[in-house]
Short mmCIF file of C-alpha atoms in Angstrom, two decimals:
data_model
loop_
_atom_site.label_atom_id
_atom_site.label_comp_id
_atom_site.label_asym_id
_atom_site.label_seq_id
_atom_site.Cartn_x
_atom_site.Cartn_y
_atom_site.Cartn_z
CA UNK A 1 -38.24 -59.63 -83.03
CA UNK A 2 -35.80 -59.89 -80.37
CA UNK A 3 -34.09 -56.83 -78.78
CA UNK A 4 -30.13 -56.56 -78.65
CA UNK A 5 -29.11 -59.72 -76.08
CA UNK A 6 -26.72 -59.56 -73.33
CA UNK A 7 -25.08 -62.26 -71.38
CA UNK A 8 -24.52 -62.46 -68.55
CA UNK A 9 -26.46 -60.03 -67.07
CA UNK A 10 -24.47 -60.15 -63.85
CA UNK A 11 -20.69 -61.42 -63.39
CA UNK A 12 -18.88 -61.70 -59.98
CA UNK A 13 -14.96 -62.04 -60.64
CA UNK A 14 -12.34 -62.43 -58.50
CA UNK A 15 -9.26 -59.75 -59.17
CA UNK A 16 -6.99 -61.19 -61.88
CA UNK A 17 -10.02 -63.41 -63.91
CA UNK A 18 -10.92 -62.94 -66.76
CA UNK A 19 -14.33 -62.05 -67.50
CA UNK A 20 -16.53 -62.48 -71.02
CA UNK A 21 -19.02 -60.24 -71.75
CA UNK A 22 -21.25 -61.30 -74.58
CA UNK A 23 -23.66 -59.21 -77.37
CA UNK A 24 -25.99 -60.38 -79.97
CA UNK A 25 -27.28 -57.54 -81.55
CA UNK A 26 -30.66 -57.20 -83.40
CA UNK A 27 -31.73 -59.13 -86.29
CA UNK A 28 -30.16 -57.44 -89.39
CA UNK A 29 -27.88 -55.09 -87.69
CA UNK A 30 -24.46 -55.59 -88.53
CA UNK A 31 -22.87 -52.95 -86.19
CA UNK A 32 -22.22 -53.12 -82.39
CA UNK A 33 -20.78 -50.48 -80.14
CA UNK A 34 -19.71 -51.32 -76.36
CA UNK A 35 -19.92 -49.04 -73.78
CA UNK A 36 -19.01 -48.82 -69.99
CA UNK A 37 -21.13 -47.22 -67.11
CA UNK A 38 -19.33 -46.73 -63.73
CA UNK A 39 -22.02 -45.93 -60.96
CA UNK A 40 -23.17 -42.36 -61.07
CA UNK A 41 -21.87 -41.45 -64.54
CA UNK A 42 -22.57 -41.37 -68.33
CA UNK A 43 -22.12 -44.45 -70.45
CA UNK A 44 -18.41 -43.41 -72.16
CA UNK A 45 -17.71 -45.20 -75.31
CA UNK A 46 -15.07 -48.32 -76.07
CA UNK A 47 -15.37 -49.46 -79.32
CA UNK A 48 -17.53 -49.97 -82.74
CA UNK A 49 -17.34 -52.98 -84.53
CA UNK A 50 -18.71 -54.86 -87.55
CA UNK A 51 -18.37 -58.40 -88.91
CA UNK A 52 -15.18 -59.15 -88.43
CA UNK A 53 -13.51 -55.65 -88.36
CA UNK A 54 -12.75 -53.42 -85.62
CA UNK A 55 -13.62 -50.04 -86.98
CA UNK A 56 -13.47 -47.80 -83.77
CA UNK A 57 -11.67 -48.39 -80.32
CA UNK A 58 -10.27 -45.08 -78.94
CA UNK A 59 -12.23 -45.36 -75.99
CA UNK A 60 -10.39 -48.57 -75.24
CA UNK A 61 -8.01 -49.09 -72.56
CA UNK A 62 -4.64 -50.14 -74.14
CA UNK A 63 -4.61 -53.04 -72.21
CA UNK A 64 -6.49 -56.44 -70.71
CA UNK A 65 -9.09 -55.67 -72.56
CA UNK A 66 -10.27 -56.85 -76.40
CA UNK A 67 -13.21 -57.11 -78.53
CA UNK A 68 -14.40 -59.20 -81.19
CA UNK A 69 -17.51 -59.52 -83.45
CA UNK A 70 -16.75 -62.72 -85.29
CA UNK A 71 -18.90 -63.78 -88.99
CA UNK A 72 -20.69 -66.01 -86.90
CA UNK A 73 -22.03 -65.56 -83.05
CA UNK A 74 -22.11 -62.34 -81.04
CA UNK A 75 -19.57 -60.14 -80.51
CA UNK A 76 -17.48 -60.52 -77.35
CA UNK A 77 -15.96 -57.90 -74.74
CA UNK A 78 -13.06 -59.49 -73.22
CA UNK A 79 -11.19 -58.05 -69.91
CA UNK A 80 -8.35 -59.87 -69.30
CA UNK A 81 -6.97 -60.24 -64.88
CA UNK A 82 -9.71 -57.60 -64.04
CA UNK A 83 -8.94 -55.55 -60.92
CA UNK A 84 -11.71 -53.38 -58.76
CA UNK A 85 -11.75 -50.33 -61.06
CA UNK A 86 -12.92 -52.70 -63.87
CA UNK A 87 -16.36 -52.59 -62.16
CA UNK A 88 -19.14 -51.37 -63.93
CA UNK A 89 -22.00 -51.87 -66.64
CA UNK A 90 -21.04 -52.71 -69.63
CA UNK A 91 -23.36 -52.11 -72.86
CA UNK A 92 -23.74 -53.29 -76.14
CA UNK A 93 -25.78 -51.33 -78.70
CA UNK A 94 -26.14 -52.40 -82.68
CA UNK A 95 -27.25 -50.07 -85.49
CA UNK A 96 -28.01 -51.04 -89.07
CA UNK A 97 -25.53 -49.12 -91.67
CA UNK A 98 -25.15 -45.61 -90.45
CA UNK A 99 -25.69 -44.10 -93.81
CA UNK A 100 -23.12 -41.87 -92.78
CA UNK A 101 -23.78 -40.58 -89.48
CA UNK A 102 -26.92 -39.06 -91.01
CA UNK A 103 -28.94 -41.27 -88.99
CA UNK A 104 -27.71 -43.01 -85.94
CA UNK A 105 -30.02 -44.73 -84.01
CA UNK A 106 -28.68 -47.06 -81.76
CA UNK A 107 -30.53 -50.04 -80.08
CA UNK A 108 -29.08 -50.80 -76.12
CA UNK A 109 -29.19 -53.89 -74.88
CA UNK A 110 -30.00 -54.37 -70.84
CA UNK A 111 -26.07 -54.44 -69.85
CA UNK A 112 -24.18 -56.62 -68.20
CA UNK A 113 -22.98 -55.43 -64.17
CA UNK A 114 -19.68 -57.03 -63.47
CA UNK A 115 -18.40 -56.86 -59.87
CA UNK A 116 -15.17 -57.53 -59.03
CA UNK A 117 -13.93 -58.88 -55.40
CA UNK B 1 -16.94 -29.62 -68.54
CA UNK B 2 -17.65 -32.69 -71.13
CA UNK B 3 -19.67 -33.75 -74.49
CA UNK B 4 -22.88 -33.94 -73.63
CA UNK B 5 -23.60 -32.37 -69.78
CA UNK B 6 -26.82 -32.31 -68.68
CA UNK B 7 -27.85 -30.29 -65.62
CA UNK B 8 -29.42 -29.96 -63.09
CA UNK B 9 -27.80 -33.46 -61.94
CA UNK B 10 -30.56 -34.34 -59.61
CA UNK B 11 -34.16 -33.00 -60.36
CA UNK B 12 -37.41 -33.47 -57.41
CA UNK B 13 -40.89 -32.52 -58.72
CA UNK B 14 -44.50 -33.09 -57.59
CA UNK B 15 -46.51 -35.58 -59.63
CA UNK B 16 -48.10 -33.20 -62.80
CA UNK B 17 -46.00 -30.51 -62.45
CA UNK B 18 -43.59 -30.58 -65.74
CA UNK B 19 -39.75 -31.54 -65.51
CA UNK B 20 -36.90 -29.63 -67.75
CA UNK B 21 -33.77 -30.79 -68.32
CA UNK B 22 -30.80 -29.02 -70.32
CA UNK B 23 -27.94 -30.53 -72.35
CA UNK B 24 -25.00 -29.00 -73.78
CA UNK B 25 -22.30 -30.06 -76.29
CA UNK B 26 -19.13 -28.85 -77.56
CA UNK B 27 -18.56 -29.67 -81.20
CA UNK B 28 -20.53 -29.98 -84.40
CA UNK B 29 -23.32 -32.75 -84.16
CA UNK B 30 -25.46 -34.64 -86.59
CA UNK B 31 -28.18 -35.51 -84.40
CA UNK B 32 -28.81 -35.26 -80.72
CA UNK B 33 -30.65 -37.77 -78.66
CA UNK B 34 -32.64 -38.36 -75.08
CA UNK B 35 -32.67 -41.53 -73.59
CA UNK B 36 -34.27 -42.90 -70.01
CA UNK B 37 -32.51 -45.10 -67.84
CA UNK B 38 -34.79 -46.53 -64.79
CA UNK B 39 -32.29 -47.62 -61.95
CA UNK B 40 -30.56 -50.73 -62.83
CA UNK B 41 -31.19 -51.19 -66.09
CA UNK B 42 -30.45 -50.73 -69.67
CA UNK B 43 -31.20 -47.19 -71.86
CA UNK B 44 -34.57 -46.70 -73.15
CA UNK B 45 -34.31 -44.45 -76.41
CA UNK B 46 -36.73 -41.52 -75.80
CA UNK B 47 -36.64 -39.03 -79.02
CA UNK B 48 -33.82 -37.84 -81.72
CA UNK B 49 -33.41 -34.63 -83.08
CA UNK B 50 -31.72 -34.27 -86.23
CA UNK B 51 -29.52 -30.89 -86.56
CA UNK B 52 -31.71 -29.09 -88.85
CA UNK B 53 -34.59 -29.50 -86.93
CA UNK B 54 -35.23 -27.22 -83.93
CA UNK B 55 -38.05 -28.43 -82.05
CA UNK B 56 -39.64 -32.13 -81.82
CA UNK B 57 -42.47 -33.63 -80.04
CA UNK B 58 -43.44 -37.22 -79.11
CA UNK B 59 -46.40 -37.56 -76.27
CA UNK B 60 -45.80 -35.39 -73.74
CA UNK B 61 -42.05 -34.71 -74.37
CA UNK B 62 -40.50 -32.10 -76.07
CA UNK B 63 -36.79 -31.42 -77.33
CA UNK B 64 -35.98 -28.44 -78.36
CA UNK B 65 -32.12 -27.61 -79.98
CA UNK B 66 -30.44 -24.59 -80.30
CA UNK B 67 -27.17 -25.72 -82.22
CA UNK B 68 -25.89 -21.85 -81.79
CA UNK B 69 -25.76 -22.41 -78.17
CA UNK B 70 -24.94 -26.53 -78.42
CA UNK B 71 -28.05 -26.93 -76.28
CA UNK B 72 -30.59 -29.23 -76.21
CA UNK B 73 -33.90 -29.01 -73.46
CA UNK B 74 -35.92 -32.13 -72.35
CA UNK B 75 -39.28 -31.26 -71.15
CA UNK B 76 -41.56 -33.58 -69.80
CA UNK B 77 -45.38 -32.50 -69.11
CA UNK B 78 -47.59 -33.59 -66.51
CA UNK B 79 -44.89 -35.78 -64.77
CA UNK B 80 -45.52 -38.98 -63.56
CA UNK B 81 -44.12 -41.10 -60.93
CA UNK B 82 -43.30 -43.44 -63.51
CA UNK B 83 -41.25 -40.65 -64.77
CA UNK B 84 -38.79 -41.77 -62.24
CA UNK B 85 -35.48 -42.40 -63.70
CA UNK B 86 -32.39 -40.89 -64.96
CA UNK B 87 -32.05 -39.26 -68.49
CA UNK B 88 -29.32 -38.63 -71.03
CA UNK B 89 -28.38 -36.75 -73.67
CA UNK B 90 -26.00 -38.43 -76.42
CA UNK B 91 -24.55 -36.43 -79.37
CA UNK B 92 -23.69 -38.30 -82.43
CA UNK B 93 -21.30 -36.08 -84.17
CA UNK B 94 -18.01 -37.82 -83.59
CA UNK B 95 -17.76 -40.96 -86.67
CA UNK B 96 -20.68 -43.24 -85.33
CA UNK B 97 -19.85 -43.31 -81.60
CA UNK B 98 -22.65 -41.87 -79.32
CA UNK B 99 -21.12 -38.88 -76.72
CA UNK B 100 -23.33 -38.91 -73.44
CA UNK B 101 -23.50 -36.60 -70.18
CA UNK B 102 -23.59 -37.68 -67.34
CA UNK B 103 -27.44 -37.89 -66.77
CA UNK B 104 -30.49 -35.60 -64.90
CA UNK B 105 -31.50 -38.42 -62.03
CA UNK B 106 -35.02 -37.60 -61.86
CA UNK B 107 -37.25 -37.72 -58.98
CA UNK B 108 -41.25 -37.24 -59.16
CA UNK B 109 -43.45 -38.06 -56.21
CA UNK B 110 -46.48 -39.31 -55.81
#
């Protein structure tokens, strides 16, 4: 039983790229949360999705970047003409239903470190 | 201060002595949780504690939360220098998002 899946797990963009970040969460979980790591910190959360629906993104910038968790295929974290601050590690977690909120637990996936030049 | 800060930010310890580390929160919770990080890679999750409850073990860790105080304790016995790595708190209170602090970096040597 595979863990949550990340690819890539490293990305090297140039300022003004765009870079893909990709997620498939566990088998049978239908939720998946991104969140963003800059060195020396706390992971800070973007957004919560399931199939198809964005349920949560207060923690994302307002713009260049998007996210998507389509029927079929993982859910993608798009940045859009990335600059420097846009480095980091970005990390997808999925969770079965949350039974609301009772019960949370929330499976990480290894990240993905995108550097930009 | 934010959701979720853990101090002390950097903790050194012998090999078998025990390592504590605190967290506190600011609003109402439904569960409060300790994960690992080793340097580099992704979160390992470590042990949840449910609001109701006020002490949990599993191996030689043990949470404690006080959710008068919005404080959680992470103690680990008999350290190990596999022990190595940085650990978070993450509250849980806030829809289904997780709320972390910004990590104990643990140090134990050999």
């Amino acid at each position: 039983n595979a863990g949550v899946m990340q690819n890539p797990r490293h990305l090297v963009r140039r300022r003004g790229q765009e870079a893909r970040l990709r997620c498939s969460p566990m088998k049978g979980h239908s939720h998946v949360y991104w969140y963003r790591q800059l060195p020396e910190e706390g992971l800070k959360f973007m957004v919560y999705l399931q199939k198809e629906n964005i349920i949560d993104e207060s923690g994302m910038p307002k713009e260049r970047f998007s996210a998507e968790f389509p029927k079929e295929g993982p859910s993608i974290l798009r940045i859009q003409q990335v600059v420097r601050g846009d480095s980091a590690a970005y990390f997808c977690a999925s969770s079965v239903w949350p039974q609301g909120g009772v019960y949370n637990e929330q499976f990480f996936g290894p990240g993905t470190r995108l550097t930009v030049l | 201060s934010q959701q979720g800060e853990e101090d002390p930010q950097a903790l050194s310890i012998q090999e078998g002595e025990n390592a504590t580390m605190n967290c506190s929160y600011k609003t109402s919770i439904n569960n409060l949780q300790w994960y690992r990080q080793n340097s580099g890679r992704g979160l390992v999750h470590l042990i949840l504690i449910r609001s109701n409850e006020r002490e949990k073990h599993s191996g030689r860790l043990r949470v404690t939360l006080d959710t008068s105080k919005k404080s959680s304790s992470l103690l680990i016995t008999a350290s190990r220098a596999a022990d190595t790595a940085s650990y978070f708190c993450a509250t849980d209170g806030i829809g289904s998002r997780l709320t972390f602090g910004e990590g104990t970096q643990l140090t134990v040597n050999p």
